[in-house]
mmCIF file of C-alpha atoms and ligand atoms in Angstrom:
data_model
loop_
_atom_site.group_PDB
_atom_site.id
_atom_site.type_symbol
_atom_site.label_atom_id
_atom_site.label_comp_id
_atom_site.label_asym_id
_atom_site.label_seq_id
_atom_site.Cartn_x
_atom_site.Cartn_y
_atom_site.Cartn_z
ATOM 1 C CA UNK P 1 -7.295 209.046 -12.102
ATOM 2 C CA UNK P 2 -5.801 206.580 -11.402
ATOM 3 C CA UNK P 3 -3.640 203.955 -9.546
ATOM 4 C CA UNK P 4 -4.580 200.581 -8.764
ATOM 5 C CA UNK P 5 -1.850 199.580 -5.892
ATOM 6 C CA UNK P 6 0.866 200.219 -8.765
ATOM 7 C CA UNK P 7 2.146 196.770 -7.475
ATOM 8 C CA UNK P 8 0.769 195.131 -10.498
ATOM 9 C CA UNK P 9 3.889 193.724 -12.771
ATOM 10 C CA UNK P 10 3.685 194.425 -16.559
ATOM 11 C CA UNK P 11 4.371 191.444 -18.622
ATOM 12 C CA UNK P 12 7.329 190.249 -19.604
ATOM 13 C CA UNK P 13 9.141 191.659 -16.527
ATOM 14 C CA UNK P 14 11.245 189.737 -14.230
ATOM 15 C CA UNK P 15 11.363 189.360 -10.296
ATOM 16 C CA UNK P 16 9.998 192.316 -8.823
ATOM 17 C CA UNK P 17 11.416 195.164 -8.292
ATOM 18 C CA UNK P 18 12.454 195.517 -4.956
ATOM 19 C CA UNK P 19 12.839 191.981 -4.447
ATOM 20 C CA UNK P 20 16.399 191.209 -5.665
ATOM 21 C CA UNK P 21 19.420 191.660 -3.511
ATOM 22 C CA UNK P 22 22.172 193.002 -6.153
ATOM 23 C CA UNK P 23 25.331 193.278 -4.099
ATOM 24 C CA UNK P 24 26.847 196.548 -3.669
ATOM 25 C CA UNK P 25 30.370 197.653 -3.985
ATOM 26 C CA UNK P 26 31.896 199.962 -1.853
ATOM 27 C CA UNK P 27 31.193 203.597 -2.844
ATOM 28 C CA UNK P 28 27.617 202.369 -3.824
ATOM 29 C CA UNK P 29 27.083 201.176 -0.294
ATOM 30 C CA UNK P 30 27.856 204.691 1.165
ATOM 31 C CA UNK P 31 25.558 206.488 -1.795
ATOM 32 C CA UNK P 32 22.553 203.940 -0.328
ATOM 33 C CA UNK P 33 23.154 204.875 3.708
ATOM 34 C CA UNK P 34 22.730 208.550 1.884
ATOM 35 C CA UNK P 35 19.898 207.178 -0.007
ATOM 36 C CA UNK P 36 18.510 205.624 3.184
ATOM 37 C CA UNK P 37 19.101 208.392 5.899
ATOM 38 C CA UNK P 38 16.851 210.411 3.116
ATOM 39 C CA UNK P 39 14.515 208.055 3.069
ATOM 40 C CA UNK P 40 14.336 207.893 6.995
ATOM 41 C CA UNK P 41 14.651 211.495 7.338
ATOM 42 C CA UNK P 42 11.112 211.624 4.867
ATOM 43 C CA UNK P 43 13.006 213.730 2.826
ATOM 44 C CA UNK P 44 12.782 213.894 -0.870
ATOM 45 C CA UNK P 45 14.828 212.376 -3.601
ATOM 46 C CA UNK P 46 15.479 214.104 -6.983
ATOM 47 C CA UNK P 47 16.725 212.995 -10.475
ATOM 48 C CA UNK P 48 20.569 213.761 -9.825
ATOM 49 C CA UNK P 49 20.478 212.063 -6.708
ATOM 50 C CA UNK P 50 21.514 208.408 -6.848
ATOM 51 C CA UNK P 51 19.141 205.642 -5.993
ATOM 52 C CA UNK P 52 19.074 201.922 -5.997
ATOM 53 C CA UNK P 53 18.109 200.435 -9.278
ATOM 54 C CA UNK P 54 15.182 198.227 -7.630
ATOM 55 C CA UNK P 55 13.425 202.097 -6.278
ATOM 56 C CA UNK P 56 14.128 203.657 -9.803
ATOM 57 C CA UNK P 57 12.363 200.613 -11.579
ATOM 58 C CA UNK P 58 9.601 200.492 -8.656
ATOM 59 C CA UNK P 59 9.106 204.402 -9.529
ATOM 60 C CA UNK P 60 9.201 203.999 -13.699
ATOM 61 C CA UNK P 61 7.143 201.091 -13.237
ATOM 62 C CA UNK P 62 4.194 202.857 -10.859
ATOM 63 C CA UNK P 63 4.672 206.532 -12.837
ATOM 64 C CA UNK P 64 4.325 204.748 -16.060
ATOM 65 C CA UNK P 65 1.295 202.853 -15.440
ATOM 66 C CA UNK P 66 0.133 205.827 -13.976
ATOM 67 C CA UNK P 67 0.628 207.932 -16.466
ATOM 68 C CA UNK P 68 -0.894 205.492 -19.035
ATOM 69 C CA UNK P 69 -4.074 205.143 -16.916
ATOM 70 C CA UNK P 70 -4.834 208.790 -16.792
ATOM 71 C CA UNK P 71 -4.696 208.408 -20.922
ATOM 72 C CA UNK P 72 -6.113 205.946 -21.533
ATOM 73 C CA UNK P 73 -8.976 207.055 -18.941
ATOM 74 C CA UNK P 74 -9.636 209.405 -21.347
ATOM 75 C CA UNK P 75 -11.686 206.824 -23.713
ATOM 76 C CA UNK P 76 -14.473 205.902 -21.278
ATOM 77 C CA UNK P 77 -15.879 209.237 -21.095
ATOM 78 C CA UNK P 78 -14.173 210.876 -24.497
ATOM 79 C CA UNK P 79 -17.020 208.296 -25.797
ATOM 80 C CA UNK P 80 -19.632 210.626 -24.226
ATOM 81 C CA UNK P 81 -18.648 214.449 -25.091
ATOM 82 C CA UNK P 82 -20.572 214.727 -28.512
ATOM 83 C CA UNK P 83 -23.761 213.227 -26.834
ATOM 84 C CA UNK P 84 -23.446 215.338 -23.311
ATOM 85 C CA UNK P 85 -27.219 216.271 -22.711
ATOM 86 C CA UNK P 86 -26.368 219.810 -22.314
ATOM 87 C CA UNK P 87 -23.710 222.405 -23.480
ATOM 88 C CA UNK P 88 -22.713 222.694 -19.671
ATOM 89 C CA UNK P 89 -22.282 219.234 -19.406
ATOM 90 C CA UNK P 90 -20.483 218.823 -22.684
ATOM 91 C CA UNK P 91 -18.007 221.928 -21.619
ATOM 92 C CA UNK P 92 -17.348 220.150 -18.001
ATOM 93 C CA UNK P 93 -16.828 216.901 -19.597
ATOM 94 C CA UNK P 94 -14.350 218.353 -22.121
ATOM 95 C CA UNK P 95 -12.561 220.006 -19.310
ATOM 96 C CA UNK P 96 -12.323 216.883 -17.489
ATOM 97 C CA UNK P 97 -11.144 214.893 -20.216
ATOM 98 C CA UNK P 98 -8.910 218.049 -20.893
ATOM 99 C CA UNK P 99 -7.374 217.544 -17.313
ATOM 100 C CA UNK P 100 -6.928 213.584 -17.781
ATOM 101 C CA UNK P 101 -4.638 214.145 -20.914
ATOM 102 C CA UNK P 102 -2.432 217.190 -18.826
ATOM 103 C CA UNK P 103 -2.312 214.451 -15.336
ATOM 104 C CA UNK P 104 -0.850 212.080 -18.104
ATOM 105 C CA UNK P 105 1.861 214.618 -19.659
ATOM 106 C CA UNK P 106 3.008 215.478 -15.850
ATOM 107 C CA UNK P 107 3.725 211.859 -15.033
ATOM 108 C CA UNK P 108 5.517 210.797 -18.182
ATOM 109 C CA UNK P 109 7.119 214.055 -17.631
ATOM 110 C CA UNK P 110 8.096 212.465 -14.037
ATOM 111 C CA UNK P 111 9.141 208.934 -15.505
ATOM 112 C CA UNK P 112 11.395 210.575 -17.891
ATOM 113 C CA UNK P 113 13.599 212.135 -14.862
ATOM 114 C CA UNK P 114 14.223 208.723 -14.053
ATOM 115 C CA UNK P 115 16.297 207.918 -17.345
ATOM 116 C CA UNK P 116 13.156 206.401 -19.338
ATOM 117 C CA UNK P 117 11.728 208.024 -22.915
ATOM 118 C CA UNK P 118 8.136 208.731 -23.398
ATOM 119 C CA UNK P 119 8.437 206.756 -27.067
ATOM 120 C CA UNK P 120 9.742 203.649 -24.653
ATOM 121 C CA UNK P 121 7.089 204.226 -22.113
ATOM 122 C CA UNK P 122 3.893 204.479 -25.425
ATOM 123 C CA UNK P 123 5.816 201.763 -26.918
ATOM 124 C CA UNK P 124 5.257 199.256 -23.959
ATOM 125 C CA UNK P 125 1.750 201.016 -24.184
ATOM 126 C CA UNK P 126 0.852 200.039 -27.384
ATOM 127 C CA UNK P 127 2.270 196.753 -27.536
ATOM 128 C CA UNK P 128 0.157 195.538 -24.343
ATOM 129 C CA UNK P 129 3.132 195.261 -22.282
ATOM 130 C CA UNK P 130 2.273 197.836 -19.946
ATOM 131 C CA UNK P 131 -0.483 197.768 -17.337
ATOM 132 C CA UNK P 132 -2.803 200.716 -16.966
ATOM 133 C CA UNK P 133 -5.871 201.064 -14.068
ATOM 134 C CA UNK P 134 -8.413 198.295 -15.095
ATOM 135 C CA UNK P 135 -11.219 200.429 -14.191
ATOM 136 C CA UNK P 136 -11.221 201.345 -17.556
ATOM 137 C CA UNK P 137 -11.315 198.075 -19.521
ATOM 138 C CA UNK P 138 -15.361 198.156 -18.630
ATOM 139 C CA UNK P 139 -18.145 200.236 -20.976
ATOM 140 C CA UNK P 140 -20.115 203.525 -20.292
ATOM 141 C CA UNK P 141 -23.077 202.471 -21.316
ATOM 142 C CA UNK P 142 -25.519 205.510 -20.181
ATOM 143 C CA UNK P 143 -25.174 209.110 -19.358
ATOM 144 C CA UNK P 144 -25.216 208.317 -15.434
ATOM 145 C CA UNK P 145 -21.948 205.888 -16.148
ATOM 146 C CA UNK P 146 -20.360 209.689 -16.656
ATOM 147 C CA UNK P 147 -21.548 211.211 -13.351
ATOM 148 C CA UNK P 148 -20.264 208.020 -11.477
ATOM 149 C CA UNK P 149 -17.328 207.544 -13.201
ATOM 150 C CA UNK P 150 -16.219 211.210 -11.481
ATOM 151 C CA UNK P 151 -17.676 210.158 -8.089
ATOM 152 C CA UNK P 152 -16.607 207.218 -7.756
ATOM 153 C CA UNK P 153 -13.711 206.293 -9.926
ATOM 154 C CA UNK P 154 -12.262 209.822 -9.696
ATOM 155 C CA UNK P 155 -13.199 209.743 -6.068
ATOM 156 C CA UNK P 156 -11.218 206.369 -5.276
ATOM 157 C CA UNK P 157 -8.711 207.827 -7.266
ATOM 158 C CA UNK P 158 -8.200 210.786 -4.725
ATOM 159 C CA UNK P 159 -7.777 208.170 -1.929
ATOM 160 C CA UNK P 160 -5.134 206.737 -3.169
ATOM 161 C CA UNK P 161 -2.975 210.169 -4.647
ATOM 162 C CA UNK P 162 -3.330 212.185 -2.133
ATOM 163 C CA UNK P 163 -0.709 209.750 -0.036
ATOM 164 C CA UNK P 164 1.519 209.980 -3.063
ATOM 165 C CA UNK P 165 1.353 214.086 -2.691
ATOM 166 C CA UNK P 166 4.057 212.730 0.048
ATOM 167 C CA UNK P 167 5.635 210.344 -2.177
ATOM 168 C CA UNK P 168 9.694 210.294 -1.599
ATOM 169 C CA UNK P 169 10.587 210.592 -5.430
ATOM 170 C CA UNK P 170 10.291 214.741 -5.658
ATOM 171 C CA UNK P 171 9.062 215.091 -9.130
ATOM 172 C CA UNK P 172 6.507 211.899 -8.611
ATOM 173 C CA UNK P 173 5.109 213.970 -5.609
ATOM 174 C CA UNK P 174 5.304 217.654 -7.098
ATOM 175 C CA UNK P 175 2.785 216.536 -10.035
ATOM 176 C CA UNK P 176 0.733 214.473 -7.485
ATOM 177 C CA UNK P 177 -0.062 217.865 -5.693
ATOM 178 C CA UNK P 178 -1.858 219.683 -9.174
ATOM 179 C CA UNK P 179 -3.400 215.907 -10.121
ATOM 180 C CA UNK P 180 -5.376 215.994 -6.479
ATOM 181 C CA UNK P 181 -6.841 219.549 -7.003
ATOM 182 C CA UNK P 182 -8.326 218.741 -10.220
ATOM 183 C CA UNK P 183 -9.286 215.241 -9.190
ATOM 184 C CA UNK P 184 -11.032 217.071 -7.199
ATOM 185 C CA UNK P 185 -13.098 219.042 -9.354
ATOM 186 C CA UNK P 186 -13.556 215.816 -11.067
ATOM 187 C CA UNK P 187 -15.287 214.239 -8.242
ATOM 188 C CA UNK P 188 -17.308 217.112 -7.267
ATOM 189 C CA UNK P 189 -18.733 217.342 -10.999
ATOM 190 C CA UNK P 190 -19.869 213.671 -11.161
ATOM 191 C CA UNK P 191 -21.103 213.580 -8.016
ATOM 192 C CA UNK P 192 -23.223 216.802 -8.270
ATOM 193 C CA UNK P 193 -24.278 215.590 -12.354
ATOM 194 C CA UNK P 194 -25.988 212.497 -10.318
ATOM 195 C CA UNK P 195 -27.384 214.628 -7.643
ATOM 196 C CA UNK P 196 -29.229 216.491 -10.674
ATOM 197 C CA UNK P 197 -30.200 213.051 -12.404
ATOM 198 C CA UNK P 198 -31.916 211.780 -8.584
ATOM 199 C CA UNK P 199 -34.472 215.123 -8.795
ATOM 200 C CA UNK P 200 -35.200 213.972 -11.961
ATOM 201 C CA UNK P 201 -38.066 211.507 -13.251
ATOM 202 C CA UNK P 202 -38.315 207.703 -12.437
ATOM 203 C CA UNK P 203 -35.974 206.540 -15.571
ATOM 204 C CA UNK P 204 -33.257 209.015 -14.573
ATOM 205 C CA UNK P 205 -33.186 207.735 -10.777
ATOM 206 C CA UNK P 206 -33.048 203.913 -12.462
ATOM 207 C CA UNK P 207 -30.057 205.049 -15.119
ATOM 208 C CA UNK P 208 -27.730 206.398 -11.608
ATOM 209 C CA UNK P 209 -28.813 203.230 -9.733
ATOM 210 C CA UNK P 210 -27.624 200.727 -12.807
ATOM 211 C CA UNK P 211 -24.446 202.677 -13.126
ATOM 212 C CA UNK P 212 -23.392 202.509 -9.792
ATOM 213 C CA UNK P 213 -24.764 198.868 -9.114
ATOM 214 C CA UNK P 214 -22.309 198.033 -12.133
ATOM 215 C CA UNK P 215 -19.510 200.528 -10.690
ATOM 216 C CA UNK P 216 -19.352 200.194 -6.949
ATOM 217 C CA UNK P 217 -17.148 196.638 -7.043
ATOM 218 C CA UNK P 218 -14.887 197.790 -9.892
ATOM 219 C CA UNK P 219 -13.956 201.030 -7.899
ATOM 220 C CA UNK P 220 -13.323 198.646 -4.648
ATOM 221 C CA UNK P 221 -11.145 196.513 -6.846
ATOM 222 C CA UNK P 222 -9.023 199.939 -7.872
ATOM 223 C CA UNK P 223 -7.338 199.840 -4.715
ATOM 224 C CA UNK P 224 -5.874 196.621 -5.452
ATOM 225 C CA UNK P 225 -5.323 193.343 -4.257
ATOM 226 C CA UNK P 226 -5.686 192.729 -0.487
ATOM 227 C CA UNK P 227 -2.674 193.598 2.021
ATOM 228 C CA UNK P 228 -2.562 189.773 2.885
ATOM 229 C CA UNK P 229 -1.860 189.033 -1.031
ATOM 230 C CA UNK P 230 0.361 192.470 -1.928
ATOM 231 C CA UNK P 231 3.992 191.486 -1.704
ATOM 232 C CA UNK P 232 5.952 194.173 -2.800
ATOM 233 C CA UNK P 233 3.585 197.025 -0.749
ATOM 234 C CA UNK P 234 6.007 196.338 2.166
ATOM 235 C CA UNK P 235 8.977 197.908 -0.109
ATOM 236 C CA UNK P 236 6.706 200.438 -1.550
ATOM 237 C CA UNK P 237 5.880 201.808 1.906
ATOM 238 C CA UNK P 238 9.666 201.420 3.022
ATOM 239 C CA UNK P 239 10.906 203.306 0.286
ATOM 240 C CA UNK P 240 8.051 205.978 1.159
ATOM 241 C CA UNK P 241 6.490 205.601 -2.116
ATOM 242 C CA UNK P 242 3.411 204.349 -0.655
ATOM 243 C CA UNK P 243 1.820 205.566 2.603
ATOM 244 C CA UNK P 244 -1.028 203.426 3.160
ATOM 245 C CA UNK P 245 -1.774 200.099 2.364
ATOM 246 C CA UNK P 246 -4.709 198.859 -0.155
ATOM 247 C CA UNK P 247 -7.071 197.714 2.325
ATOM 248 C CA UNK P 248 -6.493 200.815 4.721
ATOM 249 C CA UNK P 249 -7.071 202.638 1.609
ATOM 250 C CA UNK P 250 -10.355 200.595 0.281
ATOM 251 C CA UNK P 251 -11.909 201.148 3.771
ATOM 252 C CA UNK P 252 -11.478 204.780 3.650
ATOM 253 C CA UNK P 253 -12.691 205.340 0.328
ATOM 254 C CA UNK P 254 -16.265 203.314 1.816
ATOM 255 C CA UNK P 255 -15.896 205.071 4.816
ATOM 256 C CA UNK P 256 -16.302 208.100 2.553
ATOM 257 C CA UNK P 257 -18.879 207.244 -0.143
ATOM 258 C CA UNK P 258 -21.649 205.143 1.752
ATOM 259 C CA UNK P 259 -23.110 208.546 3.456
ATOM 260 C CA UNK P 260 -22.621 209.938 0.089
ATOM 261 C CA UNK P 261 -24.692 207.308 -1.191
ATOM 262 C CA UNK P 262 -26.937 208.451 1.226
ATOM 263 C CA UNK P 263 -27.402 211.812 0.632
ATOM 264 C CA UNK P 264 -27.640 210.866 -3.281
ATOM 265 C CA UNK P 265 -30.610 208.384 -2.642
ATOM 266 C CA UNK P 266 -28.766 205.607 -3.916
ATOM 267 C CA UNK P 267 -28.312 201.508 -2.449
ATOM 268 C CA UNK P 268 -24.643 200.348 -2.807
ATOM 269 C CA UNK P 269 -24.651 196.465 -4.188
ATOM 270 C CA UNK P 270 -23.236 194.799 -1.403
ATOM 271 C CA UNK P 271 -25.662 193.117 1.349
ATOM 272 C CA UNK P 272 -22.911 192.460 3.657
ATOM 273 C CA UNK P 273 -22.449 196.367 3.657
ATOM 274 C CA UNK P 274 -22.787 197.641 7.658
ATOM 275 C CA UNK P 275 -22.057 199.975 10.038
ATOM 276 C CA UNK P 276 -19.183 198.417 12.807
ATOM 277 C CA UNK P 277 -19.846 200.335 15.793
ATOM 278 C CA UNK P 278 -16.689 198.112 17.179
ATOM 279 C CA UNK P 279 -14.351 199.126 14.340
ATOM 280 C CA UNK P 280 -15.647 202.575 14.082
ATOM 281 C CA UNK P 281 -15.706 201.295 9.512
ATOM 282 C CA UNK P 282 -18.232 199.930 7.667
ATOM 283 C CA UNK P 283 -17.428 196.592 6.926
ATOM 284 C CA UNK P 284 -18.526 194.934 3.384
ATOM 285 C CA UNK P 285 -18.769 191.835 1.532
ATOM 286 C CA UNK P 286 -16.150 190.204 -0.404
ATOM 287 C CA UNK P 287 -14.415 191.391 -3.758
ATOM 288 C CA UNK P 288 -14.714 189.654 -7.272
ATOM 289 C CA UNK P 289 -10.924 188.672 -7.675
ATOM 290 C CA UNK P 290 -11.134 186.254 -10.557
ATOM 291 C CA UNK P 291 -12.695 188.749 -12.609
ATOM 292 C CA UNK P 292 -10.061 191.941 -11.160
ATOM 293 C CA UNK P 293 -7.284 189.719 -12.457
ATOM 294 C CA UNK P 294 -8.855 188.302 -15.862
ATOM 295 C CA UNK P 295 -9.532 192.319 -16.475
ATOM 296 C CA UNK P 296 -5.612 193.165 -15.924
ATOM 297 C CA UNK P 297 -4.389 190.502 -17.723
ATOM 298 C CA UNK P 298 -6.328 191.538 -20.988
ATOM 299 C CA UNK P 299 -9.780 189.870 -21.295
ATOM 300 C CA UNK P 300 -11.747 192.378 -19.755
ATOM 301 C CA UNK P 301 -14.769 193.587 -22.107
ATOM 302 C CA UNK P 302 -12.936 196.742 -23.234
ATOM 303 C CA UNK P 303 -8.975 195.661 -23.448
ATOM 304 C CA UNK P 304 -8.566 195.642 -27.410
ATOM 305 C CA UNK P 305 -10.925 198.513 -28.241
ATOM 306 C CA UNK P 306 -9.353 200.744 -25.487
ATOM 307 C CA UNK P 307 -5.899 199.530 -26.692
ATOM 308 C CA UNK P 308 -6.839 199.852 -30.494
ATOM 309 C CA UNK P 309 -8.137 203.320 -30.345
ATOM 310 C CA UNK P 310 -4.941 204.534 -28.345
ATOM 311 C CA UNK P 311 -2.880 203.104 -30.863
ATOM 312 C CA UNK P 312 -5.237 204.535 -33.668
ATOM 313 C CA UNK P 313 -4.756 207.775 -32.228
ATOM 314 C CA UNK P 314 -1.434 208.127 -31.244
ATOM 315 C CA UNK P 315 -0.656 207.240 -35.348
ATOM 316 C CA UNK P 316 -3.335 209.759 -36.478
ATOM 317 C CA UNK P 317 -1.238 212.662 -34.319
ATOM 318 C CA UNK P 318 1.940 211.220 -36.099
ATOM 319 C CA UNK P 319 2.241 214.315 -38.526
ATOM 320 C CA UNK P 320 1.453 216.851 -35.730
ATOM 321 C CA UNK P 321 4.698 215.451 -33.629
ATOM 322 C CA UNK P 322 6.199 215.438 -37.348
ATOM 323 C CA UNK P 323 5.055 219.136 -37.984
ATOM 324 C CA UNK P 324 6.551 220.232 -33.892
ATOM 325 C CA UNK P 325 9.794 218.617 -34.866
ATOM 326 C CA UNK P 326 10.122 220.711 -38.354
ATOM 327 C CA UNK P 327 9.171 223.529 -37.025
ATOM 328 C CA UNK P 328 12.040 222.949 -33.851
ATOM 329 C CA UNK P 329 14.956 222.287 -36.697
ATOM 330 C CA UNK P 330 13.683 225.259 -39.017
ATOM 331 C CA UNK P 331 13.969 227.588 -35.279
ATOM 332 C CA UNK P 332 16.980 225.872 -34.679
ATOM 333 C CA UNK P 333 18.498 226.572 -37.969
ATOM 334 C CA UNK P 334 17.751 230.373 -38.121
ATOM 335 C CA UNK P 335 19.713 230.735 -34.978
ATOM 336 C CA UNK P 336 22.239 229.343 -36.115
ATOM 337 C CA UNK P 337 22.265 231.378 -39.178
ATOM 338 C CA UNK P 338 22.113 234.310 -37.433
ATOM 339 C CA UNK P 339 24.774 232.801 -34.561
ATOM 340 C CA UNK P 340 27.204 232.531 -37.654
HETATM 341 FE FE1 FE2 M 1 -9.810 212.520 -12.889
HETATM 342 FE FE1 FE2 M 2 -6.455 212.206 -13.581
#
């Protein structure tokens, strides 16, 4: 995964980004009518090009939490390899997970370009001062959770990459491209898992149906607060950062998934859910906000385990990154010697 409108401030911060109006001086003023004839053009902007601060705190902010949610997405399923039902399943699943931990390394890879440290970035991790996608602050309770965690939360999380594939920040965009194509695969796996679990027996169908009754709002909620309520999207889409606005977004992804549903021979939780031969969408019910925000700001059901075992893992790899860095300054030494 993941994104959740990226708009979300971590704490601690200030104004948003975006929002202040720093006076420029001269020569700055003609590097931004660079920086905006770029922007207008739809071309891309790289790491030696100059950029406002406010778009280069935007981008740290959004690639960060990004990159955080695609580790810390991880834990849900990690929780499930050893007790996959079958060595295919396990092998998928470890691929998957596999994938989650490389979509992570790409975007703190991306952040970096932007002047920021991956120890700063896991610090503000650690400490809870970072956000991450709140989709995974809930449990996976059964083996279905698994197979629609890829259709759906992988599948919402397509949605809302693929318009960052065009993102104007180069390196942000470049990794997007690779995340989508396995996102992909990630989708397509969960989705065809349940499709195997609906030809089985009764309790099978049941375990798919109770995973995506307790699923189907959270993923809605991914796309993040409604346009009406987003005030910073405006800069975000200005900037070309973002393409498409949450509830554009939101009513794709439903657009997408209720004849899914259909094939699968599963009931989405939401009575309000109908076809709108007017609007050419289906429209839906209302979203759970209370509970979207009490999630991202820590009280979810999952916040201090998820946090805990990142932490407790990130110290247990301490004497790997310890063992990498020996190993550089012995390499580096022996070149020297033999420099010399
Ligand atoms: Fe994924
Ligand atoms: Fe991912």
């Amino acid at each position: 995964m993941y994104t959740q409108s990226f708009s979300v401030q971590d704490q601690a911060e200030g104004k948003p980004a975006g929002l202040k109006a720093v006076p420029l001086s001269e020569a700055e003023q003609v590097l931004n009518n660079r920086f905006e004839a770029t922007i207008d053009a739809d071309g891309k902007i790289e790491p030696r090009d100059w950029m406002p601060d406010a778009y280069r705190k935007t981008l740290v902010r959004q690639i960060s939490q990004h990159a955080h949610s695609e580790i810390v997405g991880m834990l849900p399923e990690g929780n499930w390899i050893s007790r996959a039902p079958s060595l295919k399943r396990k092998a998928i699943l470890i691929a998957k997970v596999q994938d989650e931990g490389g979509h992570g390394l790409y975007l703190y890879s991306a952040a970096e370009t932007l002047g920021t440290s991956r120890d700063q970035m896991l610090a503000a991790l650690h400490s809870g001062k970072a956000k991450y996608s709140s989709i995974f602050n809930y449990p996976t309770l059964n083996w279905a959770d698994v197979g629609v965690i890829g259709w759906l939360v992988d599948g919402a999380a397509i949605m809302n990459q693929i318009p960052l594939c065009r993102c104007s920040y180069g390196p942000y965009a470049r990794a997007m491209i690779r995340v989508c194509k396995e996102e992909s695969f990630h989708q397509r796996q969960g989705y065809e898992a349940l499709l195997v679990m609906m030809r089985g027996n009764d309790e099978q169908k049941a375990m798919v149906q109770d995973a995506v009754n307790r699923w189907w709002w959270k993923c809605l909620a991914m796309f993040g607060p409604p346009d009406s309520d987003s005030p910073h999207s405006a800069q975000g889409m200005r900037w070309g950062i973002k393409r498409i606005s949450n509830d554009d977004l939101r009513q794709k992804f439903i657009d997408a998934t209720v004849p899914q549903a259909q094939v699968l021979g599963v009931s989405l939780p939401d009575p309000e859910l109908k076809w709108n031969e007017a609007r050419g969408h289906w429209d839906h019910g209302q979203i759970d906000w209370d509970e979207f925000w009490a999630t991202v700001n820590g009280n979810g059901p999952c916040n201090k385990e998820r946090l805990a075992t990142r932490v407790k893992a990130h110290n247990d790899g301490q004497w790997v990154r310890d063992a990498a860095l020996a190993h550089a300054r012995k390499q580096q030494q022996r070149t020297l010697k033999e420099a010399a």
